JSON list of C-alpha atoms in Angstrom, two decimals:
[
{"chain": "Q", "resi": 43, "resn": "MET", "atom": "CA", "xyz": [-44.57, 10.90, -31.71]},
{"chain": "Q", "resi": 44, "resn": "PHE", "atom": "CA", "xyz": [-43.54, 14.16, -30.28]},
{"chain": "Q", "resi": 45, "resn": "LYS", "atom": "CA", "xyz": [-41.93, 12.72, -27.10]},
{"chain": "Q", "resi": 46, "resn": "GLU", "atom": "CA", "xyz": [-39.67, 10.05, -29.11]},
{"chain": "Q", "resi": 47, "resn": "THR", "atom": "CA", "xyz": [-38.46, 12.68, -31.20]},
{"chain": "Q", "resi": 48, "resn": "GLN", "atom": "CA", "xyz": [-37.43, 14.53, -28.27]},
{"chain": "Q", "resi": 49, "resn": "LEU", "atom": "CA", "xyz": [-35.85, 11.66, -26.56]},
{"chain": "Q", "resi": 50, "resn": "HIS", "atom": "CA", "xyz": [-33.78, 10.39, -29.66]},
{"chain": "Q", "resi": 51, "resn": "GLN", "atom": "CA", "xyz": [-32.54, 14.61, -29.87]},
{"chain": "Q", "resi": 52, "resn": "GLU", "atom": "CA", "xyz": [-31.88, 14.91, -26.17]},
{"chain": "Q", "resi": 53, "resn": "PHE", "atom": "CA", "xyz": [-29.79, 11.43, -26.52]},
{"chain": "Q", "resi": 54, "resn": "LEU", "atom": "CA", "xyz": [-27.75, 12.75, -29.32]},
{"chain": "Q", "resi": 55, "resn": "ASP", "atom": "CA", "xyz": [-27.23, 15.63, -27.25]},
{"chain": "Q", "resi": 56, "resn": "LEU", "atom": "CA", "xyz": [-25.77, 13.43, -24.83]},
{"chain": "Q", "resi": 57, "resn": "GLU", "atom": "CA", "xyz": [-23.53, 11.00, -26.65]},
{"chain": "Q", "resi": 58, "resn": "HIS", "atom": "CA", "xyz": [-22.05, 14.55, -28.07]},
{"chain": "Q", "resi": 59, "resn": "GLN", "atom": "CA", "xyz": [-21.38, 15.66, -24.50]},
{"chain": "Q", "resi": 60, "resn": "MET", "atom": "CA", "xyz": [-20.40, 12.04, -23.43]},
{"chain": "Q", "resi": 61, "resn": "ARG", "atom": "CA", "xyz": [-17.48, 12.74, -26.60]},
{"chain": "Q", "resi": 62, "resn": "LEU", "atom": "CA", "xyz": [-16.20, 15.60, -25.18]},
{"chain": "Q", "resi": 63, "resn": "LEU", "atom": "CA", "xyz": [-16.31, 14.33, -21.48]},
{"chain": "Q", "resi": 64, "resn": "ASP", "atom": "CA", "xyz": [-14.30, 11.58, -22.85]},
{"chain": "Q", "resi": 65, "resn": "ARG", "atom": "CA", "xyz": [-11.30, 14.08, -24.65]},
{"chain": "Q", "resi": 66, "resn": "ARG", "atom": "CA", "xyz": [-11.44, 16.44, -21.23]},
{"chain": "Q", "resi": 67, "resn": "LEU", "atom": "CA", "xyz": [-11.11, 12.74, -19.15]},
{"chain": "Q", "resi": 68, "resn": "ALA", "atom": "CA", "xyz": [-7.95, 11.67, -21.15]},
{"chain": "Q", "resi": 69, "resn": "ASP", "atom": "CA", "xyz": [-6.55, 15.03, -20.92]},
{"chain": "Q", "resi": 70, "resn": "ALA", "atom": "CA", "xyz": [-6.39, 15.07, -17.02]},
{"chain": "Q", "resi": 71, "resn": "LEU", "atom": "CA", "xyz": [-5.18, 11.48, -17.16]},
{"chain": "Q", "resi": 72, "resn": "HIS", "atom": "CA", "xyz": [-2.71, 12.72, -19.28]},
{"chain": "Q", "resi": 73, "resn": "ARG", "atom": "CA", "xyz": [-1.62, 15.33, -16.62]},
{"chain": "Q", "resi": 74, "resn": "ILE", "atom": "CA", "xyz": [-1.70, 12.55, -14.16]},
{"chain": "Q", "resi": 75, "resn": "ARG", "atom": "CA", "xyz": [0.73, 10.58, -15.66]},
{"chain": "Q", "resi": 76, "resn": "HIS", "atom": "CA", "xyz": [3.11, 13.24, -16.94]},
{"chain": "Q", "resi": 77, "resn": "GLY", "atom": "CA", "xyz": [2.25, 16.31, -14.46]},
{"chain": "Q", "resi": 78, "resn": "SER", "atom": "CA", "xyz": [5.39, 18.37, -13.66]},
{"chain": "Q", "resi": 79, "resn": "SER", "atom": "CA", "xyz": [4.54, 18.99, -10.18]},
{"chain": "Q", "resi": 80, "resn": "ALA", "atom": "CA", "xyz": [2.35, 17.21, -6.84]},
{"chain": "Q", "resi": 81, "resn": "ASP", "atom": "CA", "xyz": [0.12, 20.18, -7.25]},
{"chain": "Q", "resi": 82, "resn": "LEU", "atom": "CA", "xyz": [-0.76, 19.98, -11.07]},
{"chain": "Q", "resi": 83, "resn": "ILE", "atom": "CA", "xyz": [-0.50, 15.95, -10.23]},
{"chain": "Q", "resi": 84, "resn": "GLU", "atom": "CA", "xyz": [-3.47, 16.79, -7.62]},
{"chain": "Q", "resi": 85, "resn": "ILE", "atom": "CA", "xyz": [-5.42, 19.04, -9.97]},
{"chain": "Q", "resi": 86, "resn": "ALA", "atom": "CA", "xyz": [-5.61, 16.87, -12.34]},
{"chain": "Q", "resi": 87, "resn": "ARG", "atom": "CA", "xyz": [-6.92, 14.09, -9.99]},
{"chain": "Q", "resi": 88, "resn": "ARG", "atom": "CA", "xyz": [-9.12, 16.45, -8.80]},
{"chain": "Q", "resi": 89, "resn": "ASP", "atom": "CA", "xyz": [-10.39, 17.10, -12.50]},
{"chain": "Q", "resi": 90, "resn": "GLU", "atom": "CA", "xyz": [-10.91, 13.25, -13.12]},
{"chain": "Q", "resi": 91, "resn": "ARG", "atom": "CA", "xyz": [-12.81, 12.71, -10.32]},
{"chain": "Q", "resi": 92, "resn": "GLN", "atom": "CA", "xyz": [-14.98, 15.38, -11.26]},
{"chain": "Q", "resi": 93, "resn": "LEU", "atom": "CA", "xyz": [-15.21, 14.37, -15.05]},
{"chain": "Q", "resi": 94, "resn": "LEU", "atom": "CA", "xyz": [-16.16, 10.94, -14.11]},
{"chain": "Q", "resi": 95, "resn": "THR", "atom": "CA", "xyz": [-19.20, 12.18, -11.23]},
{"chain": "Q", "resi": 96, "resn": "GLU", "atom": "CA", "xyz": [-20.76, 14.23, -14.55]},
{"chain": "Q", "resi": 97, "resn": "LEU", "atom": "CA", "xyz": [-19.62, 10.87, -17.06]},
{"chain": "Q", "resi": 98, "resn": "ASP", "atom": "CA", "xyz": [-21.63, 8.63, -14.77]},
{"chain": "Q", "resi": 99, "resn": "ARG", "atom": "CA", "xyz": [-24.88, 11.39, -14.59]},
{"chain": "Q", "resi": 100, "resn": "LEU", "atom": "CA", "xyz": [-25.18, 11.33, -18.47]},
{"chain": "Q", "resi": 101, "resn": "MET", "atom": "CA", "xyz": [-24.64, 7.83, -18.57]},
{"chain": "Q", "resi": 102, "resn": "THR", "atom": "CA", "xyz": [-26.92, 7.12, -16.01]},
{"chain": "Q", "resi": 103, "resn": "ARG", "atom": "CA", "xyz": [-29.55, 9.73, -17.88]},
{"chain": "Q", "resi": 104, "resn": "MET", "atom": "CA", "xyz": [-28.59, 7.96, -21.33]},
{"chain": "Q", "resi": 105, "resn": "ARG", "atom": "CA", "xyz": [-30.05, 4.78, -19.72]},
{"chain": "Q", "resi": 106, "resn": "ALA", "atom": "CA", "xyz": [-33.07, 6.57, -18.77]},
{"chain": "Q", "resi": 107, "resn": "ILE", "atom": "CA", "xyz": [-33.90, 7.63, -22.30]},
{"chain": "Q", "resi": 108, "resn": "GLU", "atom": "CA", "xyz": [-32.94, 4.19, -23.44]},
{"chain": "Q", "resi": 109, "resn": "GLY", "atom": "CA", "xyz": [-35.36, 2.94, -21.17]},
{"chain": "Q", "resi": 110, "resn": "GLN", "atom": "CA", "xyz": [-38.37, 5.33, -22.20]},
{"chain": "Q", "resi": 111, "resn": "LEU", "atom": "CA", "xyz": [-37.81, 4.76, -26.18]},
{"chain": "Q", "resi": 112, "resn": "LEU", "atom": "CA", "xyz": [-38.15, 0.84, -25.49]},
{"chain": "Q", "resi": 113, "resn": "GLN", "atom": "CA", "xyz": [-41.39, 1.64, -23.79]},
{"chain": "Q", "resi": 114, "resn": "ILE", "atom": "CA", "xyz": [-42.67, 3.47, -26.07]},
{"chain": "Q", "resi": 115, "resn": "GLN", "atom": "CA", "xyz": [-41.80, 1.37, -29.25]},
{"chain": "Q", "resi": 116, "resn": "LYS", "atom": "CA", "xyz": [-43.10, -1.51, -27.12]},
{"chain": "Q", "resi": 117, "resn": "HIS", "atom": "CA", "xyz": [-46.63, 0.49, -26.70]},
{"chain": "Q", "resi": 118, "resn": "ALA", "atom": "CA", "xyz": [-46.32, 0.99, -30.37]},
{"chain": "Q", "resi": 119, "resn": "THR", "atom": "CA", "xyz": [-46.27, -2.44, -31.27]},
{"chain": "Q", "resi": 120, "resn": "ARG", "atom": "CA", "xyz": [-49.05, -3.63, -29.60]},
{"chain": "Q", "resi": 121, "resn": "HIS", "atom": "CA", "xyz": [-51.71, -1.10, -31.35]}
]
């Protein structure tokens, strides 16, 4: 049960991080569309790439946690 609680908490923490990343990504996209110079737009594009990489890593971990939680629940229902 302790492991399940830990996984739930980690998942909630990752959801919070994802919301923050989404906001930062929206900001980067806004800067790409409305940048005042080519240099600023390029920086925003780099930010976007970095944020997408981070978001992908985060979502991969969230899927792994979901899988672990399903295994725990599956195991619990067998007993």
